[in-house]
Amino acid sequence: MKKFICYLFIVAMFVSCSEEVLDPFLPGVAFEEQATRTAADLNRILNNSQAIMTNRTEYSFTSIFTDEAAPGSNNGGQGIAGTDAYFLYFLVPTSAAPDAIWQSNYNAMARVNLVLQNVEKVTTNFPADANLVKRITAEAKILRALAHLKILAYFAPDLTNDASLAGILANRTFAYNETPPRATVGEFYELIHQDLDDAIALYTTNTLPPVTNNSIYPTLNLARALKARAYAYKKNYVNAEFWADQVISSSGITLATAAQLPAVFHTHTSTATQEVIYKFARTAQQNAQATNLHNGWVSVANARNGSPFYEVSRSLYNVLRNAPGVDARKDIIVRPEGPTTGSLVDPAYATSINVRATDILVPFKHGGAGARTSASTFNPGFIQVRLSEMFLIKAECRAAASDFTGVALALKSITDRRFTTPPALLVLTSPQQAWKAILDERRVELAFEGHRFIDIKRLYAVAGINNFDRDPADYAVTGLNFPGANPANFNFTGNYKFALPIPQSEINANASFGQNEGY
């Protein structure tokens, strides 16, 4: 944890170190006392924390490790070589993905905690800003809960066992020489819910007018949605359903229709009441290949000639293509066929002698045709929570109660808005069938949004599956020829890799911290 405790603040950053250290005056450098004087200062630090959390790794890693993506026509070794060979199920403490997920969340929480430890000072000095500081405090606590929930989901071996180990409980700033221990899953959930409860209380008693574009701020709706997600992870389905229902009934947000989906995902021009509960916003000035979301799969653009080093997996495409009706999500996730820029779909892909060249399924979900790697141009935001997830959690709650009709109705609430013609109500007759239907719908609805890895981890056993759904064309000798990617090589039951390795950088800084089993 040592690398997260000393924070340099040059113009828009800050330093927070041991008070025993006498820092010299440096022109152009603002220290904590100067950087946290006003509500505007705290807001800038909070914005910075959101920028740090805007990390595409959780999206790209999840898609590659599972069955959402496969090596593309322009693959140059990404995902299939070295310590980052996630398509081959390779994970070690020096892999980049665990390190990026760990660092982005803990670096963000360091800034959030700086905000929280200075709110009383700002309120005392500027009493007229009390309500603004309350809102900043609520936003900070929601972001801290979100970051802790990510660490919990990726690094805890068992999300339902309070005694299982998670990560470091970042409930305060740390001195540079501290080596805090791993906290338990139970301690994580306790802080997550305390932060969210505090935020909800602050929002419900605050008289400050709400922000205009709710989807890019940590709002009351997000706090409630995260409580639903956290309870679902814990499999506390009574409480999960309560909070999911709260969001569904009182958020003022509606599910996007098939015609509205492009505005949600491709142009990011949907209204504040359509679909999205929260996303990390991006500006044109932030367009950079190293940080753009779409560049997690393509080098230049979401196009066949945009150098896709990953593509949509054949198995996922087949699910979308074989849907009972016209599912608008197919053309959201996969770029439609077309010359030069469009996907190249080979009806005979299974027998192609060069499937890499004849069957090119271009990723399209994040930014559509408008997302390009070019200075000061559009690049999509990072969607974190959508209303459809609340209906999917509702379906889990109904499955846990053996209400199979309730499961089907919750899923139909989504599919009625995604299909051109609403599909028939599913007929579910057993718990395993119900859970499998939920997992299947989550796969399509939340594809390429960073959920699949955690969803499989949580639900594979009750859904009765033990391997990823990969098409042989994506791994067999007669296809892309990556035999190590055969799903038979990664059985779910008892697999330690559903808990990511604690990054080696953390172990190096805190030798007593302890590694997850298997690494």
Short mmCIF file of C-alpha atoms in Angstrom, two decimals:
data_model
loop_
_atom_site.label_atom_id
_atom_site.label_comp_id
_atom_site.label_asym_id
_atom_site.label_seq_id
_atom_site.Cartn_x
_atom_site.Cartn_y
_atom_site.Cartn_z
CA MET A 1 0.00 0.00 0.00
CA LYS A 2 2.99 2.29 0.33
CA LYS A 3 2.72 3.51 -3.21
CA PHE A 4 -0.75 4.98 -2.53
CA ILE A 5 -0.06 7.13 0.46
CA CYS A 6 2.09 10.01 -0.63
CA TYR A 7 0.23 12.17 -3.08
CA LEU A 8 1.91 14.84 -5.18
CA PHE A 9 -0.25 17.77 -5.98
CA ILE A 10 1.15 20.06 -8.69
CA VAL A 11 -1.54 22.55 -9.73
CA ALA A 12 -4.32 19.92 -9.76
CA MET A 13 -2.68 17.25 -7.59
CA PHE A 14 -1.69 17.15 -3.95
CA VAL A 15 0.77 15.94 -1.35
CA SER A 16 -0.33 14.22 1.85
CA CYS A 17 2.60 12.77 3.78
CA SER A 18 3.67 12.19 7.34
CA GLU A 19 3.18 15.32 9.43
CA GLU A 20 6.61 14.75 10.93
CA VAL A 21 8.23 15.59 7.60
CA LEU A 22 8.95 19.28 7.13
CA ASP A 23 8.33 19.97 3.44
CA PRO A 24 10.27 22.84 1.87
CA PHE A 25 8.48 25.54 -0.07
CA LEU A 26 8.42 24.76 -3.77
CA PRO A 27 7.10 27.39 -6.22
CA GLY A 28 4.14 26.07 -8.20
CA VAL A 29 3.36 23.30 -5.70
CA ALA A 30 0.23 23.29 -3.56
CA PHE A 31 0.20 21.17 -0.42
CA GLU A 32 -2.84 19.72 1.28
CA GLU A 33 -3.63 22.80 3.36
CA GLN A 34 -3.69 25.04 0.30
CA ALA A 35 -5.31 22.49 -2.01
CA THR A 36 -8.36 21.79 0.19
CA ARG A 37 -9.46 25.25 1.31
CA THR A 38 -12.80 25.61 -0.49
CA ALA A 39 -15.67 23.54 -1.80
CA ALA A 40 -14.38 24.17 -5.31
CA ASP A 41 -11.03 22.68 -4.31
CA LEU A 42 -12.70 19.56 -2.95
CA ASN A 43 -14.78 19.25 -6.10
CA ARG A 44 -11.68 19.40 -8.28
CA ILE A 45 -10.03 16.62 -6.28
CA LEU A 46 -13.22 14.56 -6.53
CA ASN A 47 -13.29 15.05 -10.30
CA ASN A 48 -9.67 13.90 -10.38
CA SER A 49 -10.60 10.74 -8.49
CA GLN A 50 -13.24 9.92 -11.12
CA ALA A 51 -10.70 10.44 -13.88
CA ILE A 52 -8.36 7.97 -12.15
CA MET A 53 -11.14 5.38 -11.85
CA THR A 54 -11.80 5.70 -15.58
CA ASN A 55 -9.79 2.63 -16.44
CA ARG A 56 -10.66 0.40 -19.36
CA THR A 57 -8.91 -2.69 -18.00
CA GLU A 58 -11.97 -4.11 -16.26
CA TYR A 59 -13.83 -3.95 -19.59
CA SER A 60 -11.13 -5.37 -21.85
CA PHE A 61 -9.74 -7.98 -19.44
CA THR A 62 -13.20 -9.38 -18.73
CA SER A 63 -14.10 -9.66 -22.41
CA ILE A 64 -10.82 -11.39 -23.34
CA PHE A 65 -10.57 -13.79 -20.40
CA THR A 66 -14.17 -14.97 -20.78
CA ASP A 67 -16.14 -15.56 -23.97
CA GLU A 68 -17.01 -12.07 -25.21
CA ALA A 69 -13.94 -11.42 -27.38
CA ALA A 70 -11.34 -13.30 -29.38
CA PRO A 71 -8.04 -12.39 -31.09
CA GLY A 72 -8.75 -10.23 -34.13
CA SER A 73 -7.53 -9.92 -37.70
CA ASN A 74 -4.85 -7.42 -36.64
CA ASN A 75 -3.77 -9.15 -33.44
CA GLY A 76 -0.09 -8.69 -32.74
CA GLY A 77 0.17 -10.89 -29.69
CA GLN A 78 -2.31 -9.06 -27.44
CA GLY A 79 -3.95 -11.44 -24.99
CA ILE A 80 -2.08 -14.51 -26.26
CA ALA A 81 1.54 -13.95 -25.20
CA GLY A 82 3.55 -13.12 -22.10
CA THR A 83 2.12 -12.44 -18.66
CA ASP A 84 -1.02 -10.90 -20.17
CA ALA A 85 -2.14 -13.96 -22.16
CA TYR A 86 -5.66 -13.72 -20.74
CA PHE A 87 -7.28 -15.44 -23.73
CA LEU A 88 -5.26 -18.50 -22.72
CA TYR A 89 -6.43 -18.13 -19.08
CA PHE A 90 -2.97 -17.03 -17.96
CA LEU A 91 -2.81 -14.93 -14.80
CA VAL A 92 0.14 -14.22 -12.49
CA PRO A 93 0.89 -11.51 -9.89
CA THR A 94 2.86 -9.54 -12.49
CA SER A 95 0.01 -9.50 -15.03
CA ALA A 96 -1.02 -5.97 -15.99
CA ALA A 97 -4.80 -6.31 -15.53
CA PRO A 98 -4.89 -7.04 -11.77
CA ASP A 99 -2.36 -4.28 -11.19
CA ALA A 100 -4.37 -1.73 -13.19
CA ILE A 101 -7.65 -2.59 -11.44
CA TRP A 102 -5.99 -2.45 -8.03
CA GLN A 103 -4.08 0.77 -8.58
CA SER A 104 -6.81 2.76 -10.31
CA ASN A 105 -9.27 2.11 -7.49
CA TYR A 106 -6.86 2.66 -4.61
CA ASN A 107 -5.33 5.77 -6.17
CA ALA A 108 -8.83 7.16 -6.63
CA MET A 109 -9.79 6.33 -3.04
CA ALA A 110 -6.69 8.15 -1.79
CA ARG A 111 -8.07 11.34 -3.31
CA VAL A 112 -11.61 10.60 -2.12
CA ASN A 113 -10.31 10.21 1.43
CA LEU A 114 -8.46 13.51 1.15
CA VAL A 115 -11.80 15.13 0.33
CA LEU A 116 -13.58 13.44 3.23
CA GLN A 117 -10.98 14.41 5.81
CA ASN A 118 -11.30 18.08 4.84
CA VAL A 119 -15.06 18.58 4.52
CA GLU A 120 -15.51 19.74 8.12
CA LYS A 121 -12.80 22.35 7.74
CA VAL A 122 -14.42 23.75 4.59
CA THR A 123 -17.88 23.79 6.18
CA THR A 124 -16.53 25.67 9.20
CA ASN A 125 -14.70 28.24 7.10
CA PHE A 126 -17.47 28.67 4.51
CA PRO A 127 -20.83 27.99 6.19
CA ALA A 128 -22.72 29.28 3.14
CA ASP A 129 -21.37 26.29 1.21
CA ALA A 130 -22.64 23.73 3.73
CA ASN A 131 -25.15 22.13 1.36
CA LEU A 132 -22.63 22.01 -1.47
CA VAL A 133 -20.15 20.32 0.85
CA LYS A 134 -22.86 17.84 1.84
CA ARG A 135 -23.34 16.92 -1.81
CA ILE A 136 -19.58 16.60 -2.33
CA THR A 137 -19.41 14.37 0.75
CA ALA A 138 -22.21 12.18 -0.58
CA GLU A 139 -20.52 11.90 -3.97
CA ALA A 140 -17.20 11.02 -2.33
CA LYS A 141 -18.75 8.26 -0.22
CA ILE A 142 -20.52 6.79 -3.23
CA LEU A 143 -17.28 6.72 -5.22
CA ARG A 144 -15.47 5.08 -2.32
CA ALA A 145 -18.19 2.44 -2.11
CA LEU A 146 -17.95 1.81 -5.86
CA ALA A 147 -14.17 1.41 -5.69
CA HIS A 148 -14.35 -0.94 -2.71
CA LEU A 149 -17.02 -2.99 -4.47
CA LYS A 150 -14.73 -3.42 -7.49
CA ILE A 151 -11.79 -4.52 -5.33
CA LEU A 152 -14.06 -6.94 -3.49
CA ALA A 153 -15.52 -8.42 -6.68
CA TYR A 154 -12.17 -9.02 -8.38
CA PHE A 155 -9.88 -9.98 -5.50
CA ALA A 156 -12.01 -11.79 -2.91
CA PRO A 157 -12.19 -15.56 -3.46
CA ASP A 158 -15.72 -15.80 -2.04
CA LEU A 159 -18.11 -12.86 -2.20
CA THR A 160 -20.59 -14.52 0.17
CA ASN A 161 -18.20 -15.53 2.97
CA ASP A 162 -17.69 -12.72 5.48
CA ALA A 163 -14.45 -14.33 6.69
CA SER A 164 -12.89 -14.49 3.22
CA LEU A 165 -10.13 -11.96 2.56
CA ALA A 166 -10.62 -9.05 0.15
CA GLY A 167 -8.25 -6.09 -0.12
CA ILE A 168 -7.20 -3.10 1.96
CA LEU A 169 -10.00 -1.18 3.63
CA ALA A 170 -9.30 2.37 2.45
CA ASN A 171 -11.46 4.20 4.96
CA ARG A 172 -8.87 6.93 5.61
CA THR A 173 -5.60 8.30 4.31
CA PHE A 174 -2.52 6.34 5.28
CA ALA A 175 0.93 7.46 6.35
CA TYR A 176 3.65 6.66 3.84
CA ASN A 177 5.20 3.98 6.06
CA GLU A 178 2.01 2.10 7.00
CA THR A 179 1.44 -1.47 5.84
CA PRO A 180 -2.27 -2.08 6.46
CA PRO A 181 -3.50 -5.70 6.48
CA ARG A 182 -6.07 -7.31 4.22
CA ALA A 183 -9.60 -6.80 5.42
CA THR A 184 -12.34 -9.39 5.26
CA VAL A 185 -15.29 -9.55 2.91
CA GLY A 186 -17.57 -8.77 5.85
CA GLU A 187 -15.58 -5.63 6.70
CA PHE A 188 -15.75 -4.54 3.07
CA TYR A 189 -19.53 -4.94 2.89
CA GLU A 190 -19.94 -3.08 6.20
CA LEU A 191 -18.01 -0.03 4.94
CA ILE A 192 -19.65 -0.13 1.50
CA HIS A 193 -23.14 -0.05 2.97
CA GLN A 194 -22.20 2.53 5.61
CA ASP A 195 -20.85 4.85 2.91
CA LEU A 196 -23.94 4.36 0.74
CA ASP A 197 -26.31 4.82 3.69
CA ASP A 198 -24.50 8.02 4.65
CA ALA A 199 -24.74 9.28 1.08
CA ILE A 200 -28.46 8.48 0.86
CA ALA A 201 -29.09 10.32 4.13
CA LEU A 202 -27.14 13.35 2.92
CA TYR A 203 -29.01 13.44 -0.38
CA THR A 204 -32.44 13.08 1.17
CA THR A 205 -31.84 15.98 3.58
CA ASN A 206 -29.98 18.29 1.20
CA THR A 207 -31.87 21.28 -0.18
CA LEU A 208 -29.33 21.98 -2.93
CA PRO A 209 -30.88 21.67 -6.41
CA PRO A 210 -29.95 18.39 -8.16
CA VAL A 211 -27.29 18.35 -10.85
CA THR A 212 -28.55 18.72 -14.42
CA ASN A 213 -26.92 15.68 -16.05
CA ASN A 214 -27.45 12.98 -13.48
CA SER A 215 -25.63 10.23 -15.36
CA ILE A 216 -22.15 11.73 -14.95
CA TYR A 217 -22.43 12.44 -11.21
CA PRO A 218 -22.58 10.02 -8.26
CA THR A 219 -26.24 10.57 -7.42
CA LEU A 220 -28.87 9.19 -5.07
CA ASN A 221 -29.89 6.79 -7.84
CA LEU A 222 -26.34 5.45 -8.02
CA ALA A 223 -26.16 4.97 -4.25
CA ARG A 224 -29.34 2.91 -4.30
CA ALA A 225 -28.21 0.94 -7.37
CA LEU A 226 -24.87 0.09 -5.74
CA LYS A 227 -26.66 -1.18 -2.64
CA ALA A 228 -28.68 -3.48 -4.90
CA ARG A 229 -25.48 -4.68 -6.61
CA ALA A 230 -23.64 -5.22 -3.31
CA TYR A 231 -26.50 -7.21 -1.82
CA ALA A 232 -26.74 -9.29 -5.01
CA TYR A 233 -23.01 -10.07 -4.78
CA LYS A 234 -23.56 -11.20 -1.18
CA LYS A 235 -26.66 -13.18 -2.29
CA ASN A 236 -28.74 -11.27 0.25
CA TYR A 237 -31.63 -11.21 -2.16
CA VAL A 238 -34.28 -9.74 0.12
CA ASN A 239 -32.32 -6.52 0.44
CA ALA A 240 -31.09 -6.65 -3.16
CA GLU A 241 -34.67 -6.71 -4.39
CA PHE A 242 -35.70 -3.86 -2.11
CA TRP A 243 -33.01 -1.54 -3.50
CA ALA A 244 -33.42 -2.67 -7.11
CA ASP A 245 -37.14 -1.92 -6.83
CA GLN A 246 -36.32 1.50 -5.38
CA VAL A 247 -34.27 2.37 -8.45
CA ILE A 248 -36.74 0.89 -10.92
CA SER A 249 -39.73 2.69 -9.40
CA SER A 250 -38.32 6.03 -8.29
CA SER A 251 -35.20 6.88 -10.30
CA GLY A 252 -37.07 8.60 -13.12
CA ILE A 253 -34.91 6.62 -15.56
CA THR A 254 -36.43 4.35 -18.20
CA LEU A 255 -35.03 1.50 -20.27
CA ALA A 256 -33.93 2.62 -23.73
CA THR A 257 -35.87 1.30 -26.70
CA ALA A 258 -34.23 -0.47 -29.62
CA ALA A 259 -34.24 2.83 -31.52
CA GLN A 260 -32.63 4.68 -28.60
CA LEU A 261 -29.73 2.26 -27.99
CA PRO A 262 -27.36 3.93 -30.49
CA ALA A 263 -27.67 7.20 -28.55
CA VAL A 264 -26.80 5.34 -25.34
CA PHE A 265 -23.74 3.49 -26.62
CA HIS A 266 -22.61 4.92 -29.96
CA THR A 267 -23.03 8.68 -29.69
CA HIS A 268 -23.58 9.15 -25.93
CA THR A 269 -26.34 11.65 -26.66
CA SER A 270 -29.11 9.93 -24.72
CA THR A 271 -31.09 12.03 -22.28
CA ALA A 272 -30.50 11.99 -18.53
CA THR A 273 -33.60 9.82 -18.09
CA GLN A 274 -32.63 7.11 -20.58
CA GLU A 275 -30.98 3.91 -19.37
CA VAL A 276 -27.71 5.15 -17.84
CA ILE A 277 -27.50 5.58 -14.06
CA TYR A 278 -23.82 6.47 -14.00
CA LYS A 279 -20.85 6.73 -16.32
CA PHE A 280 -17.37 8.23 -16.18
CA ALA A 281 -17.55 11.08 -18.68
CA ARG A 282 -14.81 11.68 -21.23
CA THR A 283 -14.02 14.85 -23.13
CA ALA A 284 -12.65 15.26 -26.65
CA GLN A 285 -9.44 16.64 -25.17
CA GLN A 286 -8.92 13.33 -23.36
CA ASN A 287 -8.86 11.33 -26.60
CA ALA A 288 -5.73 9.20 -26.38
CA GLN A 289 -5.04 5.65 -27.48
CA ALA A 290 -3.68 4.64 -24.08
CA THR A 291 -6.89 5.57 -22.25
CA ASN A 292 -9.80 5.51 -24.72
CA LEU A 293 -12.32 2.77 -24.03
CA HIS A 294 -12.69 1.61 -27.63
CA ASN A 295 -8.92 1.27 -27.91
CA GLY A 296 -9.15 -1.68 -25.55
CA TRP A 297 -10.01 -3.75 -28.65
CA VAL A 298 -8.98 -1.71 -31.71
CA SER A 299 -5.92 0.39 -32.48
CA VAL A 300 -7.59 3.18 -34.43
CA ALA A 301 -11.36 2.84 -34.83
CA ASN A 302 -14.30 0.47 -34.48
CA ALA A 303 -13.88 -0.61 -38.10
CA ARG A 304 -12.50 -3.50 -40.11
CA ASN A 305 -9.82 -1.14 -41.39
CA GLY A 306 -9.38 0.33 -37.90
CA SER A 307 -6.93 -2.39 -36.86
CA PRO A 308 -9.04 -4.60 -34.58
CA PHE A 309 -6.65 -6.69 -32.51
CA TYR A 310 -9.66 -8.20 -30.74
CA GLU A 311 -13.04 -9.00 -32.22
CA VAL A 312 -16.42 -10.05 -30.91
CA SER A 313 -16.30 -13.77 -30.21
CA ARG A 314 -18.04 -16.08 -32.66
CA SER A 315 -20.07 -17.65 -29.89
CA LEU A 316 -21.49 -14.29 -28.74
CA TYR A 317 -22.23 -13.29 -32.32
CA ASN A 318 -24.08 -16.57 -32.87
CA VAL A 319 -26.20 -15.94 -29.78
CA LEU A 320 -27.16 -12.51 -31.12
CA ARG A 321 -27.74 -13.76 -34.68
CA ASN A 322 -29.87 -16.71 -33.58
CA ALA A 323 -32.10 -14.70 -31.24
CA PRO A 324 -35.87 -15.29 -31.64
CA GLY A 325 -36.50 -12.09 -33.57
CA VAL A 326 -34.58 -8.92 -34.33
CA ASP A 327 -32.43 -8.07 -31.31
CA ALA A 328 -31.18 -4.49 -31.67
CA ARG A 329 -28.20 -5.31 -29.46
CA LYS A 330 -26.56 -7.24 -32.31
CA ASP A 331 -25.85 -4.07 -34.28
CA ILE A 332 -24.86 -2.27 -31.08
CA ILE A 333 -22.24 -4.87 -30.13
CA VAL A 334 -21.05 -5.92 -33.60
CA ARG A 335 -20.53 -3.46 -36.44
CA PRO A 336 -22.96 -4.34 -39.27
CA GLU A 337 -21.55 -5.83 -42.45
CA GLY A 338 -20.18 -3.42 -45.03
CA PRO A 339 -17.25 -2.70 -47.32
CA THR A 340 -13.93 -1.62 -45.78
CA THR A 341 -15.26 -0.50 -42.39
CA GLY A 342 -18.04 -3.00 -41.72
CA SER A 343 -17.79 -6.51 -40.32
CA LEU A 344 -17.05 -9.38 -42.68
CA VAL A 345 -19.36 -12.26 -41.78
CA ASP A 346 -18.56 -15.67 -43.24
CA PRO A 347 -21.61 -17.99 -43.29
CA ALA A 348 -19.21 -20.90 -43.73
CA TYR A 349 -16.80 -19.77 -41.02
CA ALA A 350 -16.74 -23.21 -39.41
CA THR A 351 -15.04 -24.74 -42.46
CA SER A 352 -12.99 -21.72 -43.55
CA ILE A 353 -9.29 -22.47 -44.05
CA ASN A 354 -8.45 -18.87 -43.01
CA VAL A 355 -11.17 -17.77 -40.60
CA ARG A 356 -9.01 -14.89 -39.35
CA ALA A 357 -9.35 -13.24 -42.76
CA THR A 358 -12.85 -14.38 -43.79
CA ASP A 359 -14.79 -13.78 -40.55
CA ILE A 360 -14.08 -10.38 -38.95
CA LEU A 361 -16.59 -9.33 -36.29
CA VAL A 362 -15.75 -5.73 -35.42
CA PRO A 363 -16.40 -4.54 -31.81
CA PHE A 364 -18.82 -1.63 -31.99
CA LYS A 365 -20.48 -1.11 -28.62
CA HIS A 366 -18.34 1.68 -27.23
CA GLY A 367 -18.59 4.72 -29.46
CA GLY A 368 -19.86 3.10 -32.63
CA ALA A 369 -18.55 4.59 -35.88
CA GLY A 370 -17.70 7.90 -34.23
CA ALA A 371 -15.03 6.64 -31.84
CA ARG A 372 -11.61 7.18 -33.39
CA THR A 373 -8.12 7.63 -32.01
CA SER A 374 -7.56 11.23 -32.99
CA ALA A 375 -6.66 14.32 -31.00
CA SER A 376 -9.57 16.34 -29.60
CA THR A 377 -12.34 14.20 -31.07
CA PHE A 378 -15.19 12.17 -29.60
CA ASN A 379 -14.37 9.22 -27.41
CA PRO A 380 -17.06 7.41 -25.42
CA GLY A 381 -17.64 7.59 -21.70
CA PHE A 382 -17.26 4.56 -19.48
CA ILE A 383 -20.74 3.32 -18.54
CA GLN A 384 -20.69 1.86 -15.04
CA VAL A 385 -24.31 1.22 -14.05
CA ARG A 386 -27.49 0.99 -16.12
CA LEU A 387 -31.14 0.53 -15.27
CA SER A 388 -31.24 -2.85 -17.00
CA GLU A 389 -28.89 -4.20 -14.33
CA MET A 390 -31.57 -3.50 -11.74
CA PHE A 391 -34.06 -5.65 -13.68
CA LEU A 392 -31.42 -8.38 -13.92
CA ILE A 393 -30.89 -8.19 -10.15
CA LYS A 394 -34.66 -8.34 -9.75
CA ALA A 395 -34.62 -11.55 -11.80
CA GLU A 396 -31.94 -13.03 -9.50
CA CYS A 397 -34.08 -12.21 -6.49
CA ARG A 398 -37.09 -13.93 -8.03
CA ALA A 399 -34.96 -16.98 -8.88
CA ALA A 400 -33.75 -17.17 -5.28
CA ALA A 401 -37.42 -17.20 -4.23
CA SER A 402 -38.22 -19.94 -6.81
CA ASP A 403 -40.60 -17.54 -8.54
CA PHE A 404 -39.89 -18.63 -12.11
CA THR A 405 -42.66 -16.51 -13.62
CA GLY A 406 -41.20 -13.50 -11.80
CA VAL A 407 -37.80 -14.27 -13.35
CA ALA A 408 -39.32 -14.42 -16.83
CA LEU A 409 -41.23 -11.15 -16.32
CA ALA A 410 -38.13 -9.30 -15.09
CA LEU A 411 -36.14 -10.48 -18.11
CA LYS A 412 -38.99 -9.63 -20.47
CA SER A 413 -38.97 -6.06 -19.16
CA ILE A 414 -35.56 -5.78 -20.83
CA THR A 415 -36.09 -7.82 -23.98
CA ASP A 416 -39.36 -6.03 -24.80
CA ARG A 417 -37.29 -2.86 -25.16
CA ARG A 418 -34.43 -4.50 -27.09
CA PHE A 419 -36.31 -6.49 -29.71
CA THR A 420 -38.20 -4.93 -32.61
CA THR A 421 -41.08 -7.27 -31.79
CA PRO A 422 -41.34 -8.24 -28.11
CA PRO A 423 -40.42 -11.91 -27.67
CA ALA A 424 -42.60 -14.47 -25.94
CA LEU A 425 -42.42 -14.85 -22.18
CA LEU A 426 -39.89 -17.50 -21.21
CA VAL A 427 -41.31 -20.69 -19.71
CA LEU A 428 -39.01 -21.63 -16.82
CA THR A 429 -39.65 -24.72 -14.74
CA SER A 430 -36.58 -25.29 -12.55
CA PRO A 431 -34.11 -23.25 -10.49
CA GLN A 432 -31.16 -24.17 -12.72
CA GLN A 433 -33.08 -23.22 -15.84
CA ALA A 434 -34.02 -19.88 -14.30
CA TRP A 435 -30.46 -19.05 -13.25
CA LYS A 436 -29.12 -20.08 -16.67
CA ALA A 437 -31.66 -17.76 -18.34
CA ILE A 438 -30.48 -14.88 -16.12
CA LEU A 439 -26.82 -15.56 -16.87
CA ASP A 440 -27.56 -15.79 -20.60
CA GLU A 441 -29.42 -12.49 -20.57
CA ARG A 442 -26.67 -10.79 -18.59
CA ARG A 443 -24.17 -12.02 -21.18
CA VAL A 444 -25.98 -10.25 -24.01
CA GLU A 445 -27.29 -7.20 -22.19
CA LEU A 446 -24.04 -6.33 -20.40
CA ALA A 447 -21.57 -7.53 -23.04
CA PHE A 448 -18.27 -5.63 -23.13
CA GLU A 449 -19.21 -3.67 -19.99
CA GLY A 450 -16.99 -5.52 -17.53
CA HIS A 451 -19.54 -7.85 -15.92
CA ARG A 452 -19.04 -11.31 -17.46
CA PHE A 453 -16.06 -12.42 -15.35
CA ILE A 454 -17.79 -11.53 -12.08
CA ASP A 455 -21.14 -12.88 -13.27
CA ILE A 456 -19.63 -16.29 -14.04
CA LYS A 457 -17.80 -16.24 -10.71
CA ARG A 458 -21.06 -15.59 -8.86
CA LEU A 459 -23.55 -17.68 -10.78
CA TYR A 460 -21.90 -20.56 -12.66
CA ALA A 461 -22.79 -23.17 -10.03
CA VAL A 462 -26.50 -22.34 -9.74
CA ALA A 463 -26.74 -22.00 -13.54
CA GLY A 464 -25.23 -25.46 -14.01
CA ILE A 465 -22.32 -24.52 -16.27
CA ASN A 466 -18.63 -25.30 -15.87
CA ASN A 467 -16.91 -23.77 -18.92
CA PHE A 468 -16.93 -20.63 -21.04
CA ASP A 469 -18.93 -20.70 -24.27
CA ARG A 470 -16.27 -20.33 -26.94
CA ASP A 471 -16.72 -21.38 -30.57
CA PRO A 472 -14.00 -23.73 -31.91
CA ALA A 473 -13.33 -21.22 -34.68
CA ASP A 474 -11.81 -18.93 -32.03
CA TYR A 475 -9.32 -21.48 -30.67
CA ALA A 476 -9.16 -24.81 -32.52
CA VAL A 477 -6.29 -25.83 -34.80
CA THR A 478 -8.70 -25.56 -37.71
CA GLY A 479 -9.68 -22.05 -36.60
CA LEU A 480 -7.49 -19.36 -35.04
CA ASN A 481 -5.22 -22.10 -33.69
CA PHE A 482 -4.95 -21.24 -30.01
CA PRO A 483 -5.53 -24.68 -28.47
CA GLY A 484 -4.70 -23.37 -25.00
CA ALA A 485 -7.86 -21.24 -25.21
CA ASN A 486 -10.09 -24.29 -25.39
CA PRO A 487 -12.73 -23.78 -22.67
CA ALA A 488 -12.10 -27.34 -21.51
CA ASN A 489 -8.80 -26.01 -20.15
CA PHE A 490 -10.61 -23.77 -17.67
CA ASN A 491 -13.12 -25.60 -15.53
CA PHE A 492 -15.04 -23.28 -13.22
CA THR A 493 -15.45 -25.59 -10.23
CA GLY A 494 -12.91 -24.67 -7.56
CA ASN A 495 -10.88 -22.53 -9.97
CA TYR A 496 -8.67 -20.15 -7.97
CA LYS A 497 -8.37 -17.71 -10.87
CA PHE A 498 -11.81 -16.24 -10.19
CA ALA A 499 -9.95 -14.25 -7.53
CA LEU A 500 -7.32 -12.16 -9.28
CA PRO A 501 -3.78 -12.26 -7.90
CA ILE A 502 -2.80 -9.49 -5.52
CA PRO A 503 -0.42 -7.41 -7.69
CA GLN A 504 3.25 -8.09 -7.16
CA SER A 505 3.80 -4.36 -6.70
CA GLU A 506 1.60 -4.52 -3.58
CA ILE A 507 3.34 -7.62 -2.24
CA ASN A 508 6.72 -5.92 -2.76
CA ALA A 509 5.60 -2.95 -0.69
CA ASN A 510 3.97 -5.06 2.03
CA ALA A 511 5.55 -8.50 2.27
CA SER A 512 3.17 -9.62 5.03
CA PHE A 513 0.08 -8.82 2.98
CA GLY A 514 -0.51 -12.33 1.67
CA GLN A 515 -1.24 -13.61 -1.82
CA ASN A 516 -4.46 -15.22 -3.00
CA GLU A 517 -4.34 -19.01 -3.03
CA GLY A 518 -2.94 -20.60 -6.20
CA TYR A 519 -0.57 -17.80 -7.19
#
